[in-house]
GROMACS .gro file of C-alpha atoms in nm:
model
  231
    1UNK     CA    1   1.886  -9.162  14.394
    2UNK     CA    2   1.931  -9.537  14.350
    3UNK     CA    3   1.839  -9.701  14.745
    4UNK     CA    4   2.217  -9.870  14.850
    5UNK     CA    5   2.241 -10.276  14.854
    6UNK     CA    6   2.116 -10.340  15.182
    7UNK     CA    7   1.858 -10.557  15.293
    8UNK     CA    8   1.766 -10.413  15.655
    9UNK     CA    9   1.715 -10.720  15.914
   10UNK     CA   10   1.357 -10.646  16.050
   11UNK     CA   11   1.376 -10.868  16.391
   12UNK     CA   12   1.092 -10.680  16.548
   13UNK     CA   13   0.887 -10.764  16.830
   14UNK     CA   14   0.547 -10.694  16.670
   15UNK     CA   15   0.458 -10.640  16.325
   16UNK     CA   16   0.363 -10.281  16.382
   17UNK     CA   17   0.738 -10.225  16.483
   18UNK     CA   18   0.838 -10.398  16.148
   19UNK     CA   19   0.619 -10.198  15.910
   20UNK     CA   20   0.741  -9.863  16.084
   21UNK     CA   21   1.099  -9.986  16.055
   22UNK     CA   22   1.053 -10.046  15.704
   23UNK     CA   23   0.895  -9.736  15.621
   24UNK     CA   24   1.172  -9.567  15.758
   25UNK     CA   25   1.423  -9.741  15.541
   26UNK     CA   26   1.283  -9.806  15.244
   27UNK     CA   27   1.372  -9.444  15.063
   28UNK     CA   28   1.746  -9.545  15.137
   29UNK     CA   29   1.798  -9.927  15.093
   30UNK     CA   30   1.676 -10.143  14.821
   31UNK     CA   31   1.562 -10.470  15.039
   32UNK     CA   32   1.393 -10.548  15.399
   33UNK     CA   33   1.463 -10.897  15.567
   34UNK     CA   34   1.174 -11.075  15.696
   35UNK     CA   35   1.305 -11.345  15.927
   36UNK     CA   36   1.176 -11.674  16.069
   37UNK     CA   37   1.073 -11.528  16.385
   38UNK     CA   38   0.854 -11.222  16.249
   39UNK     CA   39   0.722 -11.479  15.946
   40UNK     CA   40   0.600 -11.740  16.192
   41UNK     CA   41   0.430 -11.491  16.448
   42UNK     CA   42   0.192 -11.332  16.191
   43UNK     CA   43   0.246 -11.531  15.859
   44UNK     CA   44   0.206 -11.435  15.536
   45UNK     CA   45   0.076 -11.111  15.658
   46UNK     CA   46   0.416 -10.980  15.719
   47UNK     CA   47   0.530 -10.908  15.410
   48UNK     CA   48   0.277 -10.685  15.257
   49UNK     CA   49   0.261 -10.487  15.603
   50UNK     CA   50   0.691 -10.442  15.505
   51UNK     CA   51   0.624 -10.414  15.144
   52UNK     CA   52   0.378 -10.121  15.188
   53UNK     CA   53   0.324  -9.906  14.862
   54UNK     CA   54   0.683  -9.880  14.827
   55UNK     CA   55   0.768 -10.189  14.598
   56UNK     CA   56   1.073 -10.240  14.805
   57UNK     CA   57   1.217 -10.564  14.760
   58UNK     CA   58   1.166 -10.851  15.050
   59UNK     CA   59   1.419 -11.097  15.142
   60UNK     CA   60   1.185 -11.423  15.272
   61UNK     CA   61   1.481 -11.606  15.500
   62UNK     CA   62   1.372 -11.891  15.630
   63UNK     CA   63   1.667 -12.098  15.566
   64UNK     CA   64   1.449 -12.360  15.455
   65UNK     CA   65   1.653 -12.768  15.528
   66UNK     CA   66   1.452 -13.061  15.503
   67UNK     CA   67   1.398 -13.361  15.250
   68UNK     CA   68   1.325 -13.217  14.918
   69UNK     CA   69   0.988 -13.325  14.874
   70UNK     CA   70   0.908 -13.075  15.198
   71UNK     CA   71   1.097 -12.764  15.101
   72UNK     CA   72   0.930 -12.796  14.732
   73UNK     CA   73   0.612 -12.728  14.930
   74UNK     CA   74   0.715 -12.510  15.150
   75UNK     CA   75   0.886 -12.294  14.876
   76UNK     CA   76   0.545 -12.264  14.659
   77UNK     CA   77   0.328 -12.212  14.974
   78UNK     CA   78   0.533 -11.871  15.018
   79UNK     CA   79   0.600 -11.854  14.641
   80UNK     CA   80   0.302 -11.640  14.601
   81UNK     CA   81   0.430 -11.356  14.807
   82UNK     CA   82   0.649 -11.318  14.547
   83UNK     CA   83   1.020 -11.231  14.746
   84UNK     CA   84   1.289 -11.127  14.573
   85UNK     CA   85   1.472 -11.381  14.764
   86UNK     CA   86   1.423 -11.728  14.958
   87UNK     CA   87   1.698 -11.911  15.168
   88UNK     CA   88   1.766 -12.241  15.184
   89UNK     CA   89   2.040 -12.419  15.355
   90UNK     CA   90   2.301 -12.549  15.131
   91UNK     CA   91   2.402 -12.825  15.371
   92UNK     CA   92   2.057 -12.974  15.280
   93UNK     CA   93   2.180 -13.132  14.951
   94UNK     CA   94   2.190 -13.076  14.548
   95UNK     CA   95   1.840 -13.258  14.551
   96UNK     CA   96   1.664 -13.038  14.827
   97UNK     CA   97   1.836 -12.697  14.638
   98UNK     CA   98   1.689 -12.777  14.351
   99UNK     CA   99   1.357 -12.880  14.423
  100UNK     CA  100   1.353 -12.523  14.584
  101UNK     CA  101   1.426 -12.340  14.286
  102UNK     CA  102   1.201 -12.525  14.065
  103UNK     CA  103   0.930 -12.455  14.296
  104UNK     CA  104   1.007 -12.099  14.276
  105UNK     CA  105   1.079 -11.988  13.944
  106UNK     CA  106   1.003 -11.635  13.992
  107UNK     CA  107   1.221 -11.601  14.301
  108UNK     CA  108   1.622 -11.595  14.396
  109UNK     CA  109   1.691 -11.871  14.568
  110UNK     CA  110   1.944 -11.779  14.808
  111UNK     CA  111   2.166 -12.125  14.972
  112UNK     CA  112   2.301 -12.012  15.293
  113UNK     CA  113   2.635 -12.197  15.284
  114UNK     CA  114   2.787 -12.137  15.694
  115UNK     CA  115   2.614 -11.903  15.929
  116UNK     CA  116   2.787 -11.677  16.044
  117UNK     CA  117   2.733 -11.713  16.376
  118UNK     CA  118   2.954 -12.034  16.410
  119UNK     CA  119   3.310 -12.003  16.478
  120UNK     CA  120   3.628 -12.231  16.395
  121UNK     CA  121   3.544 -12.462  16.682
  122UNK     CA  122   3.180 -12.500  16.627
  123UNK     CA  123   3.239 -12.601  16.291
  124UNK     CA  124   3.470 -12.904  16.407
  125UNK     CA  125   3.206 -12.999  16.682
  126UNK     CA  126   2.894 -13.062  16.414
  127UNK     CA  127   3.124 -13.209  16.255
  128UNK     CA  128   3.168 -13.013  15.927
  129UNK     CA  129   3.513 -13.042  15.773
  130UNK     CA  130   3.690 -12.708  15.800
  131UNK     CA  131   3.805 -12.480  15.813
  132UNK     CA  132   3.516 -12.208  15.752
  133UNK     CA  133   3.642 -12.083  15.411
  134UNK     CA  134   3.679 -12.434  15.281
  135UNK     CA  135   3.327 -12.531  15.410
  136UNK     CA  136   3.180 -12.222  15.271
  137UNK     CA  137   3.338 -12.274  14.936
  138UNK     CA  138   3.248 -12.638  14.881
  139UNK     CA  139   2.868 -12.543  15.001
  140UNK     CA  140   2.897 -12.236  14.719
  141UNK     CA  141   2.979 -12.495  14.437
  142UNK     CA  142   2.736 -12.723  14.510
  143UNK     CA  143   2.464 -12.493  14.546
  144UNK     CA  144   2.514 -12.287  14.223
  145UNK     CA  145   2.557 -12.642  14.043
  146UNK     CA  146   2.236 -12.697  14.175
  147UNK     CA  147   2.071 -12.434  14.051
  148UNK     CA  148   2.099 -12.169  14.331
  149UNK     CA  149   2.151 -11.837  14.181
  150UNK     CA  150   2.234 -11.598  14.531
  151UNK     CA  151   2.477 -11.740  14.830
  152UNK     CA  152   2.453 -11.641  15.148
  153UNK     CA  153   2.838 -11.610  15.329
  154UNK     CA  154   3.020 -11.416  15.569
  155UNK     CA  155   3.219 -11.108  15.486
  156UNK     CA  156   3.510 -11.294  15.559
  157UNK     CA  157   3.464 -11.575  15.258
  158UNK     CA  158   3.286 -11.332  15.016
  159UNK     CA  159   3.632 -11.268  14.788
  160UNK     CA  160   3.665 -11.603  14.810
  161UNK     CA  161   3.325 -11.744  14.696
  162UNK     CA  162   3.327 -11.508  14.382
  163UNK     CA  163   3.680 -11.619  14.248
  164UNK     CA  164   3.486 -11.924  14.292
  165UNK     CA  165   3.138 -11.926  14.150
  166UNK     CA  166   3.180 -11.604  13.876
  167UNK     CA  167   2.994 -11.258  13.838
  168UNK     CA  168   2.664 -11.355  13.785
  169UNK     CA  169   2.573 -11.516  14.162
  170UNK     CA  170   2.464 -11.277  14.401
  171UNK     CA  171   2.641 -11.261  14.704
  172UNK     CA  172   2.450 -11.174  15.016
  173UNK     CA  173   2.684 -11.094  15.318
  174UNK     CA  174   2.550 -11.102  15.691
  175UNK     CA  175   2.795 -11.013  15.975
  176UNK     CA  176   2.820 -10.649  15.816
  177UNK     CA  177   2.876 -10.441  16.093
  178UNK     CA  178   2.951 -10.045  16.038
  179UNK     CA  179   3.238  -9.900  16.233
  180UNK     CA  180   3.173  -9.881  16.589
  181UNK     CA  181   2.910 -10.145  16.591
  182UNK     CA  182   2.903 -10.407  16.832
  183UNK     CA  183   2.954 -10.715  16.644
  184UNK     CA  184   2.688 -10.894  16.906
  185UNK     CA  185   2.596 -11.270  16.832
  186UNK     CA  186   2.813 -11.253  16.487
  187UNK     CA  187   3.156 -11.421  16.479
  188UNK     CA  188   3.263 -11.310  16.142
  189UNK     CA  189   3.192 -10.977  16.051
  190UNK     CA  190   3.347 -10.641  15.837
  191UNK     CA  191   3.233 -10.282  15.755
  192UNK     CA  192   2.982 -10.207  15.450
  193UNK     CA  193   3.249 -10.060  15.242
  194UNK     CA  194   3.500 -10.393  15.318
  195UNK     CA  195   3.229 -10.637  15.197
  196UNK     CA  196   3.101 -10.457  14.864
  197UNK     CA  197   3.500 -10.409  14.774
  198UNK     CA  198   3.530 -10.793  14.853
  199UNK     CA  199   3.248 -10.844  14.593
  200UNK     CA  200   2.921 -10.874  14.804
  201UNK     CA  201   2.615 -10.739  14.595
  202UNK     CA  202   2.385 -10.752  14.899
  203UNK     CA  203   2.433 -10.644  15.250
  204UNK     CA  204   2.211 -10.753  15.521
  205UNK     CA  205   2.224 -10.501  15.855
  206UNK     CA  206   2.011 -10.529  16.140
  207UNK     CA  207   2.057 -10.438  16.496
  208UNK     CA  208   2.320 -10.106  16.381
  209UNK     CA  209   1.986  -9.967  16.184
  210UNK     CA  210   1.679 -10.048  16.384
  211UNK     CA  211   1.815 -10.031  16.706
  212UNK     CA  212   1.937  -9.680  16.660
  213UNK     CA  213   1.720  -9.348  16.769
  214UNK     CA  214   1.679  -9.327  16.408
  215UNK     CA  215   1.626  -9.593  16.181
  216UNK     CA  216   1.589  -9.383  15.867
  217UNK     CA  217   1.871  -9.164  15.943
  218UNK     CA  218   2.078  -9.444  16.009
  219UNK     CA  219   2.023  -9.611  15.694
  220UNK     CA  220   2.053  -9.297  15.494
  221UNK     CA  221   2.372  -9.250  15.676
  222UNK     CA  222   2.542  -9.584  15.565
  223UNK     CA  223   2.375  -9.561  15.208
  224UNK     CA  224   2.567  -9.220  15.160
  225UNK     CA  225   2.905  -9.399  15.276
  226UNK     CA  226   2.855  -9.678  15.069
  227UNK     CA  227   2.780  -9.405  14.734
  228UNK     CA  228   3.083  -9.269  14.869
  229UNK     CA  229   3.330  -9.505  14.858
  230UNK     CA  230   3.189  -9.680  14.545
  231UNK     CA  231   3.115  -9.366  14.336
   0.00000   0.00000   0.00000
């Protein structure tokens, strides 16, 4: 059976924690998340304690934003880890996207265009014309013209952003929450089966999976859904 598109958030407390929550998952999704918190408590370490024997694809995002010179070496200091994906922030510039992905040939780099934790009114206030869709579209085009081939964007702008940039970007959606989740620190947000219809090819899901009783069963849960609705 073919693990669903979901890359499973792993924002654990300990690294023991994070390997057992991606054992758990790994038989049902094809991706775990290593974020900037777990990466910079125990380093490179991390992400052959998540990889295990499984093969399972990591997701490196460190939303990496700095002059381009810096990322470049940042980029091939984690470049042999070899993760299936790498964020960078788009709002860093063509120059600082690209330096990334030449750094990184063997890796998707992923340009986070607007996190989805900022509303309407944050957006205005860091002064980033709006509104969110707009931003998020402009930040799509730029990054795929700089050689970015995965965006990260909410659910909300996913339909959006691949009328825009084409079939062959993938499009990695946080803010998925399944029904009956709390939607917690995320301000834009939509089911599984909403964001994969809208054109997402990756979903990333945290808190819903490994804070339930059952990790494993959770995941297996929303990987039958999504088989459901898109079989």
């Amino acid at each position: 059976m073919t693990p669903a598109p979901i890359a499973v958030a792993l924002d654990a407390p300990d690294l023991e924690t994070a390997a057992r929550w991606a054992s758990l998952v790994t038989p049902h999704v094809s991706t775990v998340k290593v974020g900037l918190e777990l990466y910079l408590r125990y380093g490179p370490d991390v992400i052959a304690s998540v990889r295990g024997a499984s093969g399972v694809q990591v997701f490196l995002d460190l939303k990496l934003h700095d002059i381009p010179n810096t990322v470049a070496g940042a980029a091939r200091a984690v470049s042999r880890l070899r993760p299936a994906f790498l964020t960078v922030h788009a709002a860093g510039g063509a120059a600082m996207i690209q330096a990334a992905v030449e750094a990184v040939p063997h890796t998707q780099v992923a340009a986070v265009t607007v996190l989805t934790s900022l509303s309407e009114g944050d957006l205005g206030r860091i002064g980033l014309a709006g509104p969110a869709g707009d931003a998020v579209r402009r930040l799509a085009v730029l990054a795929v013209s700089s050689g970015a081939t995965a965006l990260v964007c909410s659910p909300h702008e996913v339909a959006a952003v691949r009328a825009e940039v084409g079939p062959d970007i993938t499009l990695i959606t946080p803010g998925v929450r399944p029904t009956g989740s709390d939607s917690q620190d995320q301000a834009r947000v939509a089911t599984p089966e909403q964001a994969l219809a809208d054109g997402a090819d990756l979903l990333v899901i945290g808190r819903p999976i490994t804070a339930s009783p059952d990790p494993g069963a959770t995941a297996a849960a929303i990987a039958a859904s999504l088989r459901r609705t898109t079989g």
